[in-house]
Every structure is written in C-alpha cells, then in structure tokens.
Coordinates of C-alpha atoms in Angstrom, one line a residue:
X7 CA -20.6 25.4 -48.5
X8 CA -24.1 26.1 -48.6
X9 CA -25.7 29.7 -48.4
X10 CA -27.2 29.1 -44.5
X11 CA -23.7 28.1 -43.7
X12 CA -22.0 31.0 -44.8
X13 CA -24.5 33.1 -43.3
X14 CA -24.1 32.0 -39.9
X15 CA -19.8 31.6 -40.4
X16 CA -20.0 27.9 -40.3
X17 CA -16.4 26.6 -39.9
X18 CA -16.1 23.4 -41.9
X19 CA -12.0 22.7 -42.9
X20 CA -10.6 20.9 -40.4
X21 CA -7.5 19.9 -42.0
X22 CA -5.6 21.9 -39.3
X23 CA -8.0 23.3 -36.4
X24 CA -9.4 20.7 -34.2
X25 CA -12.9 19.8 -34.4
X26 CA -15.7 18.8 -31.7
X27 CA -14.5 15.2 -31.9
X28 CA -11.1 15.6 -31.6
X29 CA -11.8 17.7 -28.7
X30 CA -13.7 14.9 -26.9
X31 CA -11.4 12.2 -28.6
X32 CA -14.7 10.6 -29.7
X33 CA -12.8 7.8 -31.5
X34 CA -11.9 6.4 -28.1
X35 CA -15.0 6.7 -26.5
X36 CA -17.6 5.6 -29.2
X37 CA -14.8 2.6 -30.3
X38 CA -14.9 1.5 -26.0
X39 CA -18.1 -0.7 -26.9
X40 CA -16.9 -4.3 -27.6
X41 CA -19.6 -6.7 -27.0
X42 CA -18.8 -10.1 -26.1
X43 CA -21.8 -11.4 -27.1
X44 CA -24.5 -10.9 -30.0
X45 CA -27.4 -9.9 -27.5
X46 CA -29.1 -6.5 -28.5
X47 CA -29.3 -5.7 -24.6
X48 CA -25.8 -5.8 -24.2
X49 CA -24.8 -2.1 -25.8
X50 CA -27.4 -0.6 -23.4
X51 CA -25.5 -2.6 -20.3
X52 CA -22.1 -1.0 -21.4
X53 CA -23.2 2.2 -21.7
X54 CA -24.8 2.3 -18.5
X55 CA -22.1 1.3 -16.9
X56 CA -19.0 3.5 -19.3
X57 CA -21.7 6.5 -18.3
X58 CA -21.7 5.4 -14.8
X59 CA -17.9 5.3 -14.2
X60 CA -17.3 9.3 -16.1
X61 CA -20.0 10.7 -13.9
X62 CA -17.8 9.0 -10.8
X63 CA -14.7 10.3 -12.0
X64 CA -16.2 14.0 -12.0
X65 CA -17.8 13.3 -8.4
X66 CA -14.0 12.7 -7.5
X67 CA -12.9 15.6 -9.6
X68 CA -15.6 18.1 -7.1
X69 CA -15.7 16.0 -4.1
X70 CA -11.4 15.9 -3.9
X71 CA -11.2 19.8 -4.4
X72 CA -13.9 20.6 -1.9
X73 CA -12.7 18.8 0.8
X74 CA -9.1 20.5 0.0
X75 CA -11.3 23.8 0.4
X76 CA -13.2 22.6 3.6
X77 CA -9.6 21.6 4.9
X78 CA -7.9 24.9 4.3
X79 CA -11.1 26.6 6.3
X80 CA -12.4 28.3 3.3
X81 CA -15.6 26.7 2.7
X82 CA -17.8 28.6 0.2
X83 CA -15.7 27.9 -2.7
X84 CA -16.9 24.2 -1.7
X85 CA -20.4 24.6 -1.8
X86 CA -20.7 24.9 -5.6
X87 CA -18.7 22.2 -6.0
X88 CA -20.4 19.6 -3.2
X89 CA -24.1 21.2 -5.2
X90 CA -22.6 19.6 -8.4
X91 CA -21.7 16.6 -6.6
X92 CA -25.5 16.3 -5.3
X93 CA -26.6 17.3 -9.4
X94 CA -24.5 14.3 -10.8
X95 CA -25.8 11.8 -8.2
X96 CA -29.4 12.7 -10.0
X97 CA -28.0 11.5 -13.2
X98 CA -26.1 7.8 -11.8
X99 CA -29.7 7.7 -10.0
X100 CA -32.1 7.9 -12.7
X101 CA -29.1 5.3 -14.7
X102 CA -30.9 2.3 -12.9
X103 CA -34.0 3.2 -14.6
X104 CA -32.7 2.3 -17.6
X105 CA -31.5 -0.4 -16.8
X106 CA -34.4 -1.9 -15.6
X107 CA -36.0 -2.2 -18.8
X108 CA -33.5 -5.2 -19.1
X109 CA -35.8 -8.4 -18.3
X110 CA -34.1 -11.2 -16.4
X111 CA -34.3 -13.5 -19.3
X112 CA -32.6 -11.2 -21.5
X113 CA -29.7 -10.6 -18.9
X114 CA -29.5 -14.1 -18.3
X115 CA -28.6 -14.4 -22.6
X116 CA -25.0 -12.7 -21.9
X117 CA -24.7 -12.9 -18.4
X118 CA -22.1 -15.8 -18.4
X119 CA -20.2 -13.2 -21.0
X120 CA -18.7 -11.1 -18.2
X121 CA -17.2 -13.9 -16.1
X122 CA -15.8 -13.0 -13.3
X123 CA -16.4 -9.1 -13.5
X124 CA -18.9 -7.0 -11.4
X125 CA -20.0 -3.6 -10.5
X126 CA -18.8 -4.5 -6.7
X127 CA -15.4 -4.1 -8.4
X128 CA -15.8 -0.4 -9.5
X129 CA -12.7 1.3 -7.9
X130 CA -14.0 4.3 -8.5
X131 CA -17.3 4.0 -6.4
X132 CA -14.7 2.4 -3.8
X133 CA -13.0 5.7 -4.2
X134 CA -16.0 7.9 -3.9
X135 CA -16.9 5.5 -0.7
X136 CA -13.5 5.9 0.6
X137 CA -14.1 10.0 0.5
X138 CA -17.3 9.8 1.9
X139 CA -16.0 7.9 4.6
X140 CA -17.0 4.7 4.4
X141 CA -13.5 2.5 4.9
X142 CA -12.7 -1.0 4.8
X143 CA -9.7 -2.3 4.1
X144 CA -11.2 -5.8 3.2
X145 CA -12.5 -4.2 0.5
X146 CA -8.9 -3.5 -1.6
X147 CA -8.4 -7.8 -1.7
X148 CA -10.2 -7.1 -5.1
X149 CA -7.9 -4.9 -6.9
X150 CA -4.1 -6.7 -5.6
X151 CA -3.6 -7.6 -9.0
X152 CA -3.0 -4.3 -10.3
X153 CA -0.5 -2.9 -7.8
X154 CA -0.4 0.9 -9.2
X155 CA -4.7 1.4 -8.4
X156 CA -4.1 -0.5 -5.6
X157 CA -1.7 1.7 -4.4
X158 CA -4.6 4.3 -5.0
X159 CA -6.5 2.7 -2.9
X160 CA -4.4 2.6 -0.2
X161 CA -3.2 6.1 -0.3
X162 CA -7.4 6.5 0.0
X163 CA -7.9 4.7 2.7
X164 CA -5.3 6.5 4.8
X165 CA -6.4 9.6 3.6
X166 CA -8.8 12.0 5.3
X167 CA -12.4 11.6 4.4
X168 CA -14.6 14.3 3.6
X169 CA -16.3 14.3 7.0
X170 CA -13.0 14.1 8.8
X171 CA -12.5 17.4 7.1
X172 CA -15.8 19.0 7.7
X173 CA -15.1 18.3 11.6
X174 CA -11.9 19.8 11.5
X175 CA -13.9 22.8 10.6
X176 CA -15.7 22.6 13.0
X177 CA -12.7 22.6 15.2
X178 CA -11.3 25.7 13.6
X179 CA -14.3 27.8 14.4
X180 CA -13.7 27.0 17.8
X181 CA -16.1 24.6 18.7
X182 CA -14.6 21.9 21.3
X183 CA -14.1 18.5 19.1
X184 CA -12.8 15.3 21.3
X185 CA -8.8 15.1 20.3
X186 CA -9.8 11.2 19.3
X187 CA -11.4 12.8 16.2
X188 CA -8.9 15.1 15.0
X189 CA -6.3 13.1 15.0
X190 CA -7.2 9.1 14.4
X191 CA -6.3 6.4 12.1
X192 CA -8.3 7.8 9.2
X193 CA -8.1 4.1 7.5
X194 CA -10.5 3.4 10.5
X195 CA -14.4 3.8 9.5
X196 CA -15.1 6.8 11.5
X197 CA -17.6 6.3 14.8
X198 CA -20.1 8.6 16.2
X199 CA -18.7 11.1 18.7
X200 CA -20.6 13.1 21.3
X201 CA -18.3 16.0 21.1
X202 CA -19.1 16.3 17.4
X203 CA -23.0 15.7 17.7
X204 CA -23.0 19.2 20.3
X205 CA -20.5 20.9 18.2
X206 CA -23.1 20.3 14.9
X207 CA -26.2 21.1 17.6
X208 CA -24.4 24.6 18.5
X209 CA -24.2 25.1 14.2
X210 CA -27.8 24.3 14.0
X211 CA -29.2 26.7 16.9
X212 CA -27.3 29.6 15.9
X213 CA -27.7 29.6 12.3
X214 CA -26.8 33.2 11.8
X215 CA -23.2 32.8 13.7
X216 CA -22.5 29.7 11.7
X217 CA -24.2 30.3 8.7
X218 CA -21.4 28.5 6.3
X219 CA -21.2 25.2 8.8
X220 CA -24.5 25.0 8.7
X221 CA -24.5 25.5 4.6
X222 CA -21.5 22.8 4.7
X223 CA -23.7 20.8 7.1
X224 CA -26.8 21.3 4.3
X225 CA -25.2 19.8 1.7
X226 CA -23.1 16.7 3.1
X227 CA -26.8 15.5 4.3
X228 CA -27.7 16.2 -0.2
X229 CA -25.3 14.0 -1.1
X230 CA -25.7 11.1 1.5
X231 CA -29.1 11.2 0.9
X232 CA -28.7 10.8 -2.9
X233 CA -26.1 8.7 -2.7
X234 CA -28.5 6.0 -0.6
X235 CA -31.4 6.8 -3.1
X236 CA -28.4 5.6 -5.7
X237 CA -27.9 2.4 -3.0
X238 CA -31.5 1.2 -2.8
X239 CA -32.4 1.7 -6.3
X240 CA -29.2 -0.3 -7.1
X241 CA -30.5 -2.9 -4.9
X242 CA -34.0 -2.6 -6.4
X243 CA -32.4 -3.0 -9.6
X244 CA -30.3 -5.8 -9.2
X245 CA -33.3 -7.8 -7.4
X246 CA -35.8 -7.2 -10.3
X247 CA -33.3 -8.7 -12.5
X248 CA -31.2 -11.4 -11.1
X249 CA -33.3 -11.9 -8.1
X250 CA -31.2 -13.3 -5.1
X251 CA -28.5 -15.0 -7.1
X252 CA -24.7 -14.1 -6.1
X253 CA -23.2 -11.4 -8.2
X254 CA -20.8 -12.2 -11.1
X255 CA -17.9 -11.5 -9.2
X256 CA -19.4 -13.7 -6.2
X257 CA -20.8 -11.0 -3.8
X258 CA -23.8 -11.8 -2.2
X259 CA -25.8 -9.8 -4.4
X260 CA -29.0 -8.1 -3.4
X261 CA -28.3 -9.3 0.8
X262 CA -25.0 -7.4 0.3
X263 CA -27.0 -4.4 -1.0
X264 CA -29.9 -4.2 1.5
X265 CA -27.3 -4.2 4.1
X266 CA -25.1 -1.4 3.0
X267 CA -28.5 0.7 2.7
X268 CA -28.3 1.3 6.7
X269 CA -25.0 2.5 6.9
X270 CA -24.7 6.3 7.8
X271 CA -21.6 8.3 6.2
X272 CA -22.3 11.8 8.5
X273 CA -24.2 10.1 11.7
X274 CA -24.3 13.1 13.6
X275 CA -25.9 15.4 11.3
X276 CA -28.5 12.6 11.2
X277 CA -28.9 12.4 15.3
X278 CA -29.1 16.1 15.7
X279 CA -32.5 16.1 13.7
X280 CA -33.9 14.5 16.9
X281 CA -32.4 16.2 19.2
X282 CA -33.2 19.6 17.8

C-alpha cells in the first residue's frame, strides 16, 4: 500500500468485504455484451439498448410507487418520484443521439445479425406504455411465447393506469368525475371525458385550493411531454438510419412511429390549456 493510500484509509483486501463490483455484480453486466457479428458499431448498438432497458426498469420502479401514492390520496410523496421519472426520460432521450452516429451503411453490416428481434418488442416500454395509459391488447401477440411476462402483461393491462389514478384523485377531493371513469374496463385505452376536462379546469383556476392537483397535474404533462420528445426522436432516428424499410421484427418502421407521435396519454390536461 502506498503512502497516499494510507493517508486517505484506502481499503484494498477484499478477501472477505465486498467490493464496488460485487456490489453492482459487474461480471454480469460487463460479460451481457455478446456480439453476433465482428462490426465495430455493434458494441455501441447493445449498449444503447442494455442502457435503455435499466433506465425503463427504474421508470417502472418510480412510476409503480407513485401511482400507489396518488391512489392512496397522498400525493406529495409522488412528486419526487414522477420528477425522477421526467430526469430519466432526459437520459433515454439524449440515447438516440448516440445512436445516430451509426450510418446506414454500417447498420446495414450486422443488421441481418439480429433476425427477428426489435425494439417494438421491449416489454418493458410496453409496460411503461401500459402505466401511462396507453393500452392495446394487440400489442401482447408478441410476447405469447413466454407465458410468465406475458402474464405481466396481462396483469398490466387490467391494471389501473397512472391517469386512471390521478382522476380518482380528483374524485376524492370532491370534484364531480362521470361514474364511467371511475369504474371502467381499465384494459380499455382510456377516452376523453368532459367531467374530467372541468374537474382539471376547477384545479387550474383555483390554484391555491388545489395546489397538489395542480402540482400532480404539472408533472404528468413533464413526462408526456418527454416521453413524445423520446417518440419523435426515435422516429427521427430510425428514419436517418434505415429509412422507410420495415423493422426487424416486421413493424412498419418509421409510418408506425410518426403515427404513435399524435397520441395523447393525459388529453384533458392538454384541452384545458385552450380553454383556460
């Protein structure tokens, strides 16, 4: 041990304490890059998308505990949570930027590597959709093979979203919500509702009354946003490098991207902007 390490108390046996890397089981993480082919490019593409997948798992991690919070009516112990969500989103955003420094001809050198696999297969962004509200059951076809996450899935789609949960708030602070919205098929993709519109116009103009609806309000309208900057810069992404082509897994590529773009997760705290 050197001098500067004793000074500052450096520990360095680690015969029986566990270290940084056991911590982080960093031998399972750093060994979970397995090319399939010899192209330079490829590490980069696996990364991106390993990266992509444990910053999703901790959006479900925050996300799942503030709705719980939101649905028990105690919703400042959510807003640190749904802020982290918003934080994270940052991070899978500025991902595509990195990988669009991979040209189309280089893609195109281990492209036929991944077969039939594809982003549009991420269960976890399903997942994430799922919360956020955004439900098809179409969408599960992809994952019948593996019947424990597709029981997941399921138990997801029948499942509350976070919007359902923010309304039942709403609903508990005494503001009149149509019965059709608090208790509905919540596999269903949820339509705008003009009892739910007023309810969020009544948060808006009395700020003061409802200050922690209107915080709650605040930062569901964060995270759709970021999550539709995440959307189009997917789509601009995928365009720059594979064009128009169908994706790997045979989606329809880019035309399925711009479409999903104009879907709204929280509609009526979009329409009350106007109407304010």
């Amino acid at each position: 041990m050197s001098s500067k390490e004793k000074d500052y108390g450096l520990h360095s046996n680690f015969e029986k304490d566990m270290s940084y890397g056991d911590y982080l089981q960093l031998d399972k993480i750093l060994s979970s890059q397995s090319r399939l082919s010899n192209h330079h490019d490829e590490m980069m593409f696996i990364i991106i998308h390993q990266a992509s997948e444990l910053w999703m798992k901790l959006i479900l991690h925050e996300m799942t505990a503030a709705k719980e919070y939101i649905e028990n009516n105690d919703l400042e112990p959510a807003f640190k949570m749904l802020s982290r969500v918003s934080k994270i989103q940052q991070q899978l955003i500025q991902s595509w930027d990195i990988l669009s420094t991979l040209t189309p001809a280089e893609y195109m050198e281990f492209r036929d590597q991944l077969g039939k696999s594809s982003g549009f297969q991420s269960y976890q962004n399903r997942l994430i959709e799922f919360l956020l509200g955004h439900k098809r059951k179409e969408a599960l076809k992809v994952y019948e093979h593996n019947k424990e996450l597709h029981e997941i899935l399921i138990n997801a789609l029948h499942n509350k979203s976070i919007y359902d949960a923010a309304i039942g708030a709403l609903s508990m602070r005494g503001l009149p919500i149509d019965k059709e919205c608090l208790d509905r098929d919540w596999s269903l993709e949820y339509v705008p509702n003009q009892s739910v519109e007023e309810a969020w116009l009544e948060v808006y103009r009395d700020v003061t009354k409802y200050w922690d609806l209107y915080e709650l309000a605040e930062k569901l309208v964060d995270i759709e946003t970021r999550q539709q900057q995440w959307r189009y810069n997917h789509m601009m992404t995928v365009e720059r490098i594979i064009g128009h082509k169908p994706g790997t897994g045979g989606s329809q590529g880019v035309e399925y991207l711009k479409r999903v773009i104009n879907h709204r997760f929280f509609p009526e705290l979009w329409s009350i902007r106007t109407k304010l």
